[in-house]
Amino acid sequence: GAVVSQHPSWVICKSGTSVKIECRSLDFQATTMFWYRQFPKQSLMLMATSNEGSKATYEQGVEKDKFLINHASLTLSTLTVTSAHPEDSSFYICSAQARGGGTGELFFGEGSRLTVL
Amino acid sequence: SQQGEEDPQALSIQEGENATMNCSYKTSINNLQWYRQNSGRGLVHLILIRSNEREKHSGRLRVTLDTSKKSSSLLITASRAADTASYFCATDAFSWGKLQFGAGTQVVVTP
């Protein structure tokens, strides 16, 4: 099946620094990618929808200036957590929708665990 | 916001037994999906059931959907230790791909 790769799989950073997480579709083109956040023992919460070549659409309550999303190509979306703080520590997961939209199958990455000290 | 609620929150069974978990949601949906997540890992898609379907099978999995009650169930038959994971239902009430996940059921299968 199609593969979505996330990098890094885990990262530890100091408070105040910025961290970039990449989401790549390895063998298909993804016009749309989705970013989720998952706190320990909780469910996934949709943060934003990333569309290739346009601005991301953020869910209510998600700060767009804190979580910068860039979808510059059909195979890559990045999430940058700016000025990270301990409360941003979480598991970030992306999913990608194959080009063609509609009901194209979704593929999830393996997630990136961020720990902010 | 979270669309679905799942019960039970946790389920502990022995190998060979069946595991049943339920999911309820709040709004009309196009389809409902079930995912599995091993600890600290990404999601694995298990099965999708459309709003006009009532039951679907895939291997040892059986999913039902009752749109009148806004609920779905996932049955894993003849469970194995490898089935130990968290299971989430997800709906796309708003648009395809923008999934709203349930709270999840943590299943532990002991040998």
PDB file of C-alpha atoms in Angstrom:
ATOM      1  CA  GLY A   1       0.000   0.000   0.000  1.00  0.00           C
ATOM      2  CA  ALA A   2       0.881   3.641  -0.200  1.00  0.00           C
ATOM      3  CA  VAL A   3       3.359   4.959   2.309  1.00  0.00           C
ATOM      4  CA  VAL A   4       3.410   8.206   4.200  1.00  0.00           C
ATOM      5  CA  SER A   5       6.629   9.007   5.973  1.00  0.00           C
ATOM      6  CA  GLN A   6       7.078  11.396   8.869  1.00  0.00           C
ATOM      7  CA  HIS A   7      10.355  12.809  10.037  1.00  0.00           C
ATOM      8  CA  PRO A   8      11.596  13.003  12.662  1.00  0.00           C
ATOM      9  CA  SER A   9       9.847  10.162  14.458  1.00  0.00           C
ATOM     10  CA  TRP A  10      10.770  11.759  17.755  1.00  0.00           C
ATOM     11  CA  VAL A  11      12.353  15.021  18.802  1.00  0.00           C
ATOM     12  CA  ILE A  12      13.308  16.639  22.069  1.00  0.00           C
ATOM     13  CA  CYS A  13      13.807  20.356  22.175  1.00  0.00           C
ATOM     14  CA  LYS A  14      14.221  23.185  24.634  1.00  0.00           C
ATOM     15  CA  SER A  15      11.398  25.537  25.423  1.00  0.00           C
ATOM     16  CA  GLY A  16      11.347  28.498  23.064  1.00  0.00           C
ATOM     17  CA  THR A  17      12.831  26.752  20.074  1.00  0.00           C
ATOM     18  CA  SER A  18      11.043  25.872  16.853  1.00  0.00           C
ATOM     19  CA  VAL A  19      10.643  22.376  15.527  1.00  0.00           C
ATOM     20  CA  LYS A  20       9.801  21.296  11.992  1.00  0.00           C
ATOM     21  CA  ILE A  21       8.058  18.007  11.241  1.00  0.00           C
ATOM     22  CA  GLU A  22       7.880  16.674   7.715  1.00  0.00           C
ATOM     23  CA  CYS A  23       5.169  14.548   6.161  1.00  0.00           C
ATOM     24  CA  ARG A  24       5.981  12.952   2.831  1.00  0.00           C
ATOM     25  CA  SER A  25       3.909  10.798   0.530  1.00  0.00           C
ATOM     26  CA  LEU A  26       6.474   8.398  -0.871  1.00  0.00           C
ATOM     27  CA  ASP A  27       4.751   6.809  -3.812  1.00  0.00           C
ATOM     28  CA  PHE A  28       1.795   8.992  -4.616  1.00  0.00           C
ATOM     29  CA  GLN A  29       0.907  12.622  -5.001  1.00  0.00           C
ATOM     30  CA  ALA A  30      -1.129  14.165  -2.242  1.00  0.00           C
ATOM     31  CA  THR A  31      -3.063  17.316  -2.919  1.00  0.00           C
ATOM     32  CA  THR A  32      -4.335  17.366   0.618  1.00  0.00           C
ATOM     33  CA  MET A  33      -2.705  16.432   3.891  1.00  0.00           C
ATOM     34  CA  PHE A  34      -4.106  16.594   7.374  1.00  0.00           C
ATOM     35  CA  TRP A  35      -2.317  17.217  10.643  1.00  0.00           C
ATOM     36  CA  TYR A  36      -3.506  15.713  13.909  1.00  0.00           C
ATOM     37  CA  ARG A  37      -2.314  15.994  17.472  1.00  0.00           C
ATOM     38  CA  GLN A  38      -2.660  13.255  20.042  1.00  0.00           C
ATOM     39  CA  PHE A  39      -1.993  13.686  23.745  1.00  0.00           C
ATOM     40  CA  PRO A  40      -1.126  10.617  25.832  1.00  0.00           C
ATOM     41  CA  LYS A  41      -3.973   8.159  26.150  1.00  0.00           C
ATOM     42  CA  GLN A  42      -6.266  10.455  24.218  1.00  0.00           C
ATOM     43  CA  SER A  43      -7.744  10.500  20.766  1.00  0.00           C
ATOM     44  CA  LEU A  44      -6.523  12.310  17.678  1.00  0.00           C
ATOM     45  CA  MET A  45      -7.604  15.881  17.233  1.00  0.00           C
ATOM     46  CA  LEU A  46      -7.555  17.446  13.794  1.00  0.00           C
ATOM     47  CA  MET A  47      -5.399  20.558  13.747  1.00  0.00           C
ATOM     48  CA  ALA A  48      -5.416  21.678  10.155  1.00  0.00           C
ATOM     49  CA  THR A  49      -5.916  20.781   6.526  1.00  0.00           C
ATOM     50  CA  SER A  50      -2.949  21.393   4.284  1.00  0.00           C
ATOM     51  CA  ASN A  51      -3.585  22.002   0.594  1.00  0.00           C
ATOM     52  CA  GLU A  52      -0.800  22.024  -1.961  1.00  0.00           C
ATOM     53  CA  GLY A  53      -0.130  25.511  -3.199  1.00  0.00           C
ATOM     54  CA  SER A  54      -2.504  27.300  -0.875  1.00  0.00           C
ATOM     55  CA  LYS A  55      -2.843  28.311   2.747  1.00  0.00           C
ATOM     56  CA  ALA A  56      -3.714  25.740   5.328  1.00  0.00           C
ATOM     57  CA  THR A  57      -7.119  25.677   6.944  1.00  0.00           C
ATOM     58  CA  TYR A  58      -6.953  25.528  10.718  1.00  0.00           C
ATOM     59  CA  GLU A  59      -9.500  24.039  13.085  1.00  0.00           C
ATOM     60  CA  GLN A  60     -11.057  26.194  15.709  1.00  0.00           C
ATOM     61  CA  GLY A  61      -8.754  26.799  18.622  1.00  0.00           C
ATOM     62  CA  VAL A  62      -5.554  26.005  16.750  1.00  0.00           C
ATOM     63  CA  GLU A  63      -3.166  28.959  16.531  1.00  0.00           C
ATOM     64  CA  LYS A  64      -2.027  29.353  12.951  1.00  0.00           C
ATOM     65  CA  ASP A  65       0.925  31.511  13.965  1.00  0.00           C
ATOM     66  CA  LYS A  66       2.136  28.861  16.355  1.00  0.00           C
ATOM     67  CA  PHE A  67       1.653  25.879  14.091  1.00  0.00           C
ATOM     68  CA  LEU A  68       2.951  26.885  10.681  1.00  0.00           C
ATOM     69  CA  ILE A  69       1.999  24.572   7.854  1.00  0.00           C
ATOM     70  CA  ASN A  70       3.577  24.594   4.442  1.00  0.00           C
ATOM     71  CA  HIS A  71       2.537  22.332   1.578  1.00  0.00           C
ATOM     72  CA  ALA A  72       4.929  23.388  -1.124  1.00  0.00           C
ATOM     73  CA  SER A  73       4.812  20.267  -3.253  1.00  0.00           C
ATOM     74  CA  LEU A  74       2.495  17.380  -3.994  1.00  0.00           C
ATOM     75  CA  THR A  75       4.552  15.061  -1.826  1.00  0.00           C
ATOM     76  CA  LEU A  76       5.565  17.176   1.141  1.00  0.00           C
ATOM     77  CA  SER A  77       3.825  19.061   3.916  1.00  0.00           C
ATOM     78  CA  THR A  78       5.631  20.486   6.912  1.00  0.00           C
ATOM     79  CA  LEU A  79       4.392  21.465  10.340  1.00  0.00           C
ATOM     80  CA  THR A  80       6.546  23.886  12.293  1.00  0.00           C
ATOM     81  CA  VAL A  81       5.857  24.313  15.973  1.00  0.00           C
ATOM     82  CA  THR A  82       7.164  27.779  16.713  1.00  0.00           C
ATOM     83  CA  SER A  83       8.446  28.837  20.116  1.00  0.00           C
ATOM     84  CA  ALA A  84       7.565  25.459  21.522  1.00  0.00           C
ATOM     85  CA  HIS A  85       6.552  25.109  25.150  1.00  0.00           C
ATOM     86  CA  PRO A  86       6.083  22.024  27.319  1.00  0.00           C
ATOM     87  CA  GLU A  87       2.338  22.049  26.693  1.00  0.00           C
ATOM     88  CA  ASP A  88       3.075  21.496  23.005  1.00  0.00           C
ATOM     89  CA  SER A  89       4.577  18.132  23.836  1.00  0.00           C
ATOM     90  CA  SER A  90       2.447  15.680  21.951  1.00  0.00           C
ATOM     91  CA  PHE A  91       2.287  13.067  19.220  1.00  0.00           C
ATOM     92  CA  TYR A  92       1.761  14.686  15.830  1.00  0.00           C
ATOM     93  CA  ILE A  93       0.360  12.549  13.019  1.00  0.00           C
ATOM     94  CA  CYS A  94      -0.259  13.438   9.407  1.00  0.00           C
ATOM     95  CA  SER A  95      -2.466  11.803   6.844  1.00  0.00           C
ATOM     96  CA  ALA A  96      -2.405  12.211   3.103  1.00  0.00           C
ATOM     97  CA  GLN A  97      -5.129  11.978   0.531  1.00  0.00           C
ATOM     98  CA  ALA A  98      -4.168  10.732  -2.896  1.00  0.00           C
ATOM     99  CA  ARG A  99      -4.475  13.135  -5.767  1.00  0.00           C
ATOM    100  CA  GLY A 100      -7.862  13.148  -7.347  1.00  0.00           C
ATOM    101  CA  GLY A 101      -9.623  14.171  -4.202  1.00  0.00           C
ATOM    102  CA  GLY A 102     -13.127  12.913  -3.728  1.00  0.00           C
ATOM    103  CA  THR A 103     -12.984   9.784  -1.675  1.00  0.00           C
ATOM    104  CA  GLY A 104      -9.351   9.009  -2.348  1.00  0.00           C
ATOM    105  CA  GLU A 105      -7.959   6.677   0.265  1.00  0.00           C
ATOM    106  CA  LEU A 106      -6.246   8.221   3.252  1.00  0.00           C
ATOM    107  CA  PHE A 107      -2.844   7.100   4.451  1.00  0.00           C
ATOM    108  CA  PHE A 108      -1.389   7.925   7.835  1.00  0.00           C
ATOM    109  CA  GLY A 109       2.189   8.541   8.799  1.00  0.00           C
ATOM    110  CA  GLU A 110       3.837   6.837  11.751  1.00  0.00           C
ATOM    111  CA  GLY A 111       3.697   9.989  13.823  1.00  0.00           C
ATOM    112  CA  SER A 112       6.263  12.314  15.365  1.00  0.00           C
ATOM    113  CA  ARG A 113       6.630  12.549  19.109  1.00  0.00           C
ATOM    114  CA  LEU A 114       7.618  15.998  20.329  1.00  0.00           C
ATOM    115  CA  THR A 115       8.902  16.533  23.827  1.00  0.00           C
ATOM    116  CA  VAL A 116       9.565  20.097  24.899  1.00  0.00           C
ATOM    117  CA  LEU A 117      11.715  20.512  27.977  1.00  0.00           C
TER     118      LEU A 117
ATOM    119  CA  SER B   1     -14.155  18.672  18.480  1.00  0.00           C
ATOM    120  CA  GLN B   2     -14.473  14.990  19.063  1.00  0.00           C
ATOM    121  CA  GLN B   3     -17.309  13.464  17.137  1.00  0.00           C
ATOM    122  CA  GLY B   4     -17.555  10.033  18.635  1.00  0.00           C
ATOM    123  CA  GLU B   5     -17.645   8.344  21.947  1.00  0.00           C
ATOM    124  CA  GLU B   6     -16.459   4.815  22.357  1.00  0.00           C
ATOM    125  CA  ASP B   7     -17.087   2.164  24.902  1.00  0.00           C
ATOM    126  CA  PRO B   8     -15.640   0.438  26.626  1.00  0.00           C
ATOM    127  CA  GLN B   9     -12.598   2.622  27.230  1.00  0.00           C
ATOM    128  CA  ALA B  10     -10.586  -0.484  27.928  1.00  0.00           C
ATOM    129  CA  LEU B  11     -11.083  -4.165  27.287  1.00  0.00           C
ATOM    130  CA  SER B  12      -9.011  -7.075  28.518  1.00  0.00           C
ATOM    131  CA  ILE B  13      -9.610 -10.523  27.059  1.00  0.00           C
ATOM    132  CA  GLN B  14      -7.828 -13.800  26.508  1.00  0.00           C
ATOM    133  CA  GLU B  15      -6.672 -15.135  23.200  1.00  0.00           C
ATOM    134  CA  GLY B  16      -9.435 -16.829  21.291  1.00  0.00           C
ATOM    135  CA  GLU B  17     -12.183 -14.704  22.787  1.00  0.00           C
ATOM    136  CA  ASN B  18     -14.144 -12.129  20.828  1.00  0.00           C
ATOM    137  CA  ALA B  19     -13.745  -8.412  21.427  1.00  0.00           C
ATOM    138  CA  THR B  20     -16.599  -6.001  20.826  1.00  0.00           C
ATOM    139  CA  MET B  21     -16.388  -2.254  21.020  1.00  0.00           C
ATOM    140  CA  ASN B  22     -18.923   0.412  20.241  1.00  0.00           C
ATOM    141  CA  CYS B  23     -18.811   3.882  18.822  1.00  0.00           C
ATOM    142  CA  SER B  24     -21.458   6.579  18.863  1.00  0.00           C
ATOM    143  CA  TYR B  25     -21.405   9.797  16.913  1.00  0.00           C
ATOM    144  CA  LYS B  26     -23.402  12.969  16.859  1.00  0.00           C
ATOM    145  CA  THR B  27     -23.995  14.213  13.333  1.00  0.00           C
ATOM    146  CA  SER B  28     -24.950  12.725   9.991  1.00  0.00           C
ATOM    147  CA  ILE B  29     -22.059  11.011   8.268  1.00  0.00           C
ATOM    148  CA  ASN B  30     -20.935   9.893   4.843  1.00  0.00           C
ATOM    149  CA  ASN B  31     -19.076   6.904   6.168  1.00  0.00           C
ATOM    150  CA  LEU B  32     -17.444   5.562   9.289  1.00  0.00           C
ATOM    151  CA  GLN B  33     -14.011   4.038   9.553  1.00  0.00           C
ATOM    152  CA  TRP B  34     -12.193   1.981  12.133  1.00  0.00           C
ATOM    153  CA  TYR B  35      -8.477   2.297  12.792  1.00  0.00           C
ATOM    154  CA  ARG B  36      -5.987   0.476  14.943  1.00  0.00           C
ATOM    155  CA  GLN B  37      -3.072   2.115  16.698  1.00  0.00           C
ATOM    156  CA  ASN B  38      -0.296   0.233  18.352  1.00  0.00           C
ATOM    157  CA  SER B  39       1.314   2.063  21.249  1.00  0.00           C
ATOM    158  CA  GLY B  40       3.316   5.053  20.035  1.00  0.00           C
ATOM    159  CA  ARG B  41       2.703   4.277  16.391  1.00  0.00           C
ATOM    160  CA  GLY B  42       0.628   5.633  13.545  1.00  0.00           C
ATOM    161  CA  LEU B  43      -2.806   4.510  12.489  1.00  0.00           C
ATOM    162  CA  VAL B  44      -3.660   1.444  10.487  1.00  0.00           C
ATOM    163  CA  HIS B  45      -6.880   1.541   8.518  1.00  0.00           C
ATOM    164  CA  LEU B  46      -9.052  -1.474   9.256  1.00  0.00           C
ATOM    165  CA  ILE B  47     -12.366  -1.037   7.533  1.00  0.00           C
ATOM    166  CA  LEU B  48     -14.715   1.560   6.084  1.00  0.00           C
ATOM    167  CA  ILE B  49     -18.471   1.281   6.132  1.00  0.00           C
ATOM    168  CA  ARG B  50     -20.623   3.660   4.138  1.00  0.00           C
ATOM    169  CA  SER B  51     -23.726   5.297   5.511  1.00  0.00           C
ATOM    170  CA  ASN B  52     -25.970   3.134   3.312  1.00  0.00           C
ATOM    171  CA  GLU B  53     -24.390  -0.092   4.541  1.00  0.00           C
ATOM    172  CA  ARG B  54     -25.412  -1.943   7.669  1.00  0.00           C
ATOM    173  CA  GLU B  55     -22.714  -4.561   8.040  1.00  0.00           C
ATOM    174  CA  LYS B  56     -19.317  -5.297   6.636  1.00  0.00           C
ATOM    175  CA  HIS B  57     -16.769  -8.044   7.101  1.00  0.00           C
ATOM    176  CA  SER B  58     -13.038  -8.170   6.621  1.00  0.00           C
ATOM    177  CA  GLY B  59     -11.237 -11.260   7.798  1.00  0.00           C
ATOM    178  CA  ARG B  60     -11.815 -11.545  11.546  1.00  0.00           C
ATOM    179  CA  LEU B  61     -13.415  -8.121  11.685  1.00  0.00           C
ATOM    180  CA  ARG B  62     -17.105  -7.406  11.575  1.00  0.00           C
ATOM    181  CA  VAL B  63     -18.454  -3.885  11.585  1.00  0.00           C
ATOM    182  CA  THR B  64     -22.055  -2.824  11.932  1.00  0.00           C
ATOM    183  CA  LEU B  65     -23.564   0.589  11.423  1.00  0.00           C
ATOM    184  CA  ASP B  66     -26.903   1.841  12.678  1.00  0.00           C
ATOM    185  CA  THR B  67     -27.450   5.325  11.345  1.00  0.00           C
ATOM    186  CA  SER B  68     -30.773   5.672  13.147  1.00  0.00           C
ATOM    187  CA  LYS B  69     -28.949   5.267  16.452  1.00  0.00           C
ATOM    188  CA  LYS B  70     -25.800   6.948  15.192  1.00  0.00           C
ATOM    189  CA  SER B  71     -23.719   4.054  16.372  1.00  0.00           C
ATOM    190  CA  SER B  72     -21.310   1.442  15.092  1.00  0.00           C
ATOM    191  CA  SER B  73     -19.699  -1.638  16.522  1.00  0.00           C
ATOM    192  CA  LEU B  74     -16.466  -3.436  15.779  1.00  0.00           C
ATOM    193  CA  LEU B  75     -16.178  -7.121  16.527  1.00  0.00           C
ATOM    194  CA  ILE B  76     -12.849  -8.903  16.454  1.00  0.00           C
ATOM    195  CA  THR B  77     -13.340 -12.638  16.471  1.00  0.00           C
ATOM    196  CA  ALA B  78     -10.877 -15.217  17.755  1.00  0.00           C
ATOM    197  CA  SER B  79      -8.591 -12.538  19.116  1.00  0.00           C
ATOM    198  CA  ARG B  80      -4.827 -12.885  19.144  1.00  0.00           C
ATOM    199  CA  ALA B  81      -2.140 -11.288  21.258  1.00  0.00           C
ATOM    200  CA  ALA B  82      -1.164  -9.254  18.193  1.00  0.00           C
ATOM    201  CA  ASP B  83      -4.589  -7.592  18.297  1.00  0.00           C
ATOM    202  CA  THR B  84      -3.486  -5.716  21.417  1.00  0.00           C
ATOM    203  CA  ALA B  85      -3.848  -2.058  20.445  1.00  0.00           C
ATOM    204  CA  SER B  86      -6.110   0.943  20.685  1.00  0.00           C
ATOM    205  CA  TYR B  87      -9.025   1.026  18.295  1.00  0.00           C
ATOM    206  CA  PHE B  88     -10.612   4.225  17.069  1.00  0.00           C
ATOM    207  CA  CYS B  89     -13.695   4.943  15.057  1.00  0.00           C
ATOM    208  CA  ALA B  90     -13.634   7.983  12.813  1.00  0.00           C
ATOM    209  CA  THR B  91     -16.283   9.796  10.843  1.00  0.00           C
ATOM    210  CA  ASP B  92     -16.103  12.351   8.064  1.00  0.00           C
ATOM    211  CA  ALA B  93     -19.252  14.295   8.734  1.00  0.00           C
ATOM    212  CA  PHE B  94     -17.855  17.520   7.358  1.00  0.00           C
ATOM    213  CA  SER B  95     -15.734  16.572   4.392  1.00  0.00           C
ATOM    214  CA  TRP B  96     -13.720  13.662   3.177  1.00  0.00           C
ATOM    215  CA  GLY B  97     -10.426  13.322   4.951  1.00  0.00           C
ATOM    216  CA  LYS B  98     -11.286  15.608   7.848  1.00  0.00           C
ATOM    217  CA  LEU B  99     -11.811  12.809  10.278  1.00  0.00           C
ATOM    218  CA  GLN B 100     -13.361  13.176  13.683  1.00  0.00           C
ATOM    219  CA  PHE B 101     -12.073  10.439  15.943  1.00  0.00           C
ATOM    220  CA  GLY B 102     -13.734   8.725  18.830  1.00  0.00           C
ATOM    221  CA  ALA B 103     -12.060   8.446  22.202  1.00  0.00           C
ATOM    222  CA  GLY B 104     -10.772   4.972  21.452  1.00  0.00           C
ATOM    223  CA  THR B 105     -10.912   1.568  23.102  1.00  0.00           C
ATOM    224  CA  GLN B 106      -7.726   0.084  24.460  1.00  0.00           C
ATOM    225  CA  VAL B 107      -7.756  -3.663  23.911  1.00  0.00           C
ATOM    226  CA  VAL B 108      -5.375  -6.018  25.653  1.00  0.00           C
ATOM    227  CA  VAL B 109      -5.310  -9.645  24.561  1.00  0.00           C
ATOM    228  CA  THR B 110      -3.432 -11.951  26.881  1.00  0.00           C
ATOM    229  CA  PRO B 111      -2.025 -15.279  25.693  1.00  0.00           C
TER     230      PRO B 111
END
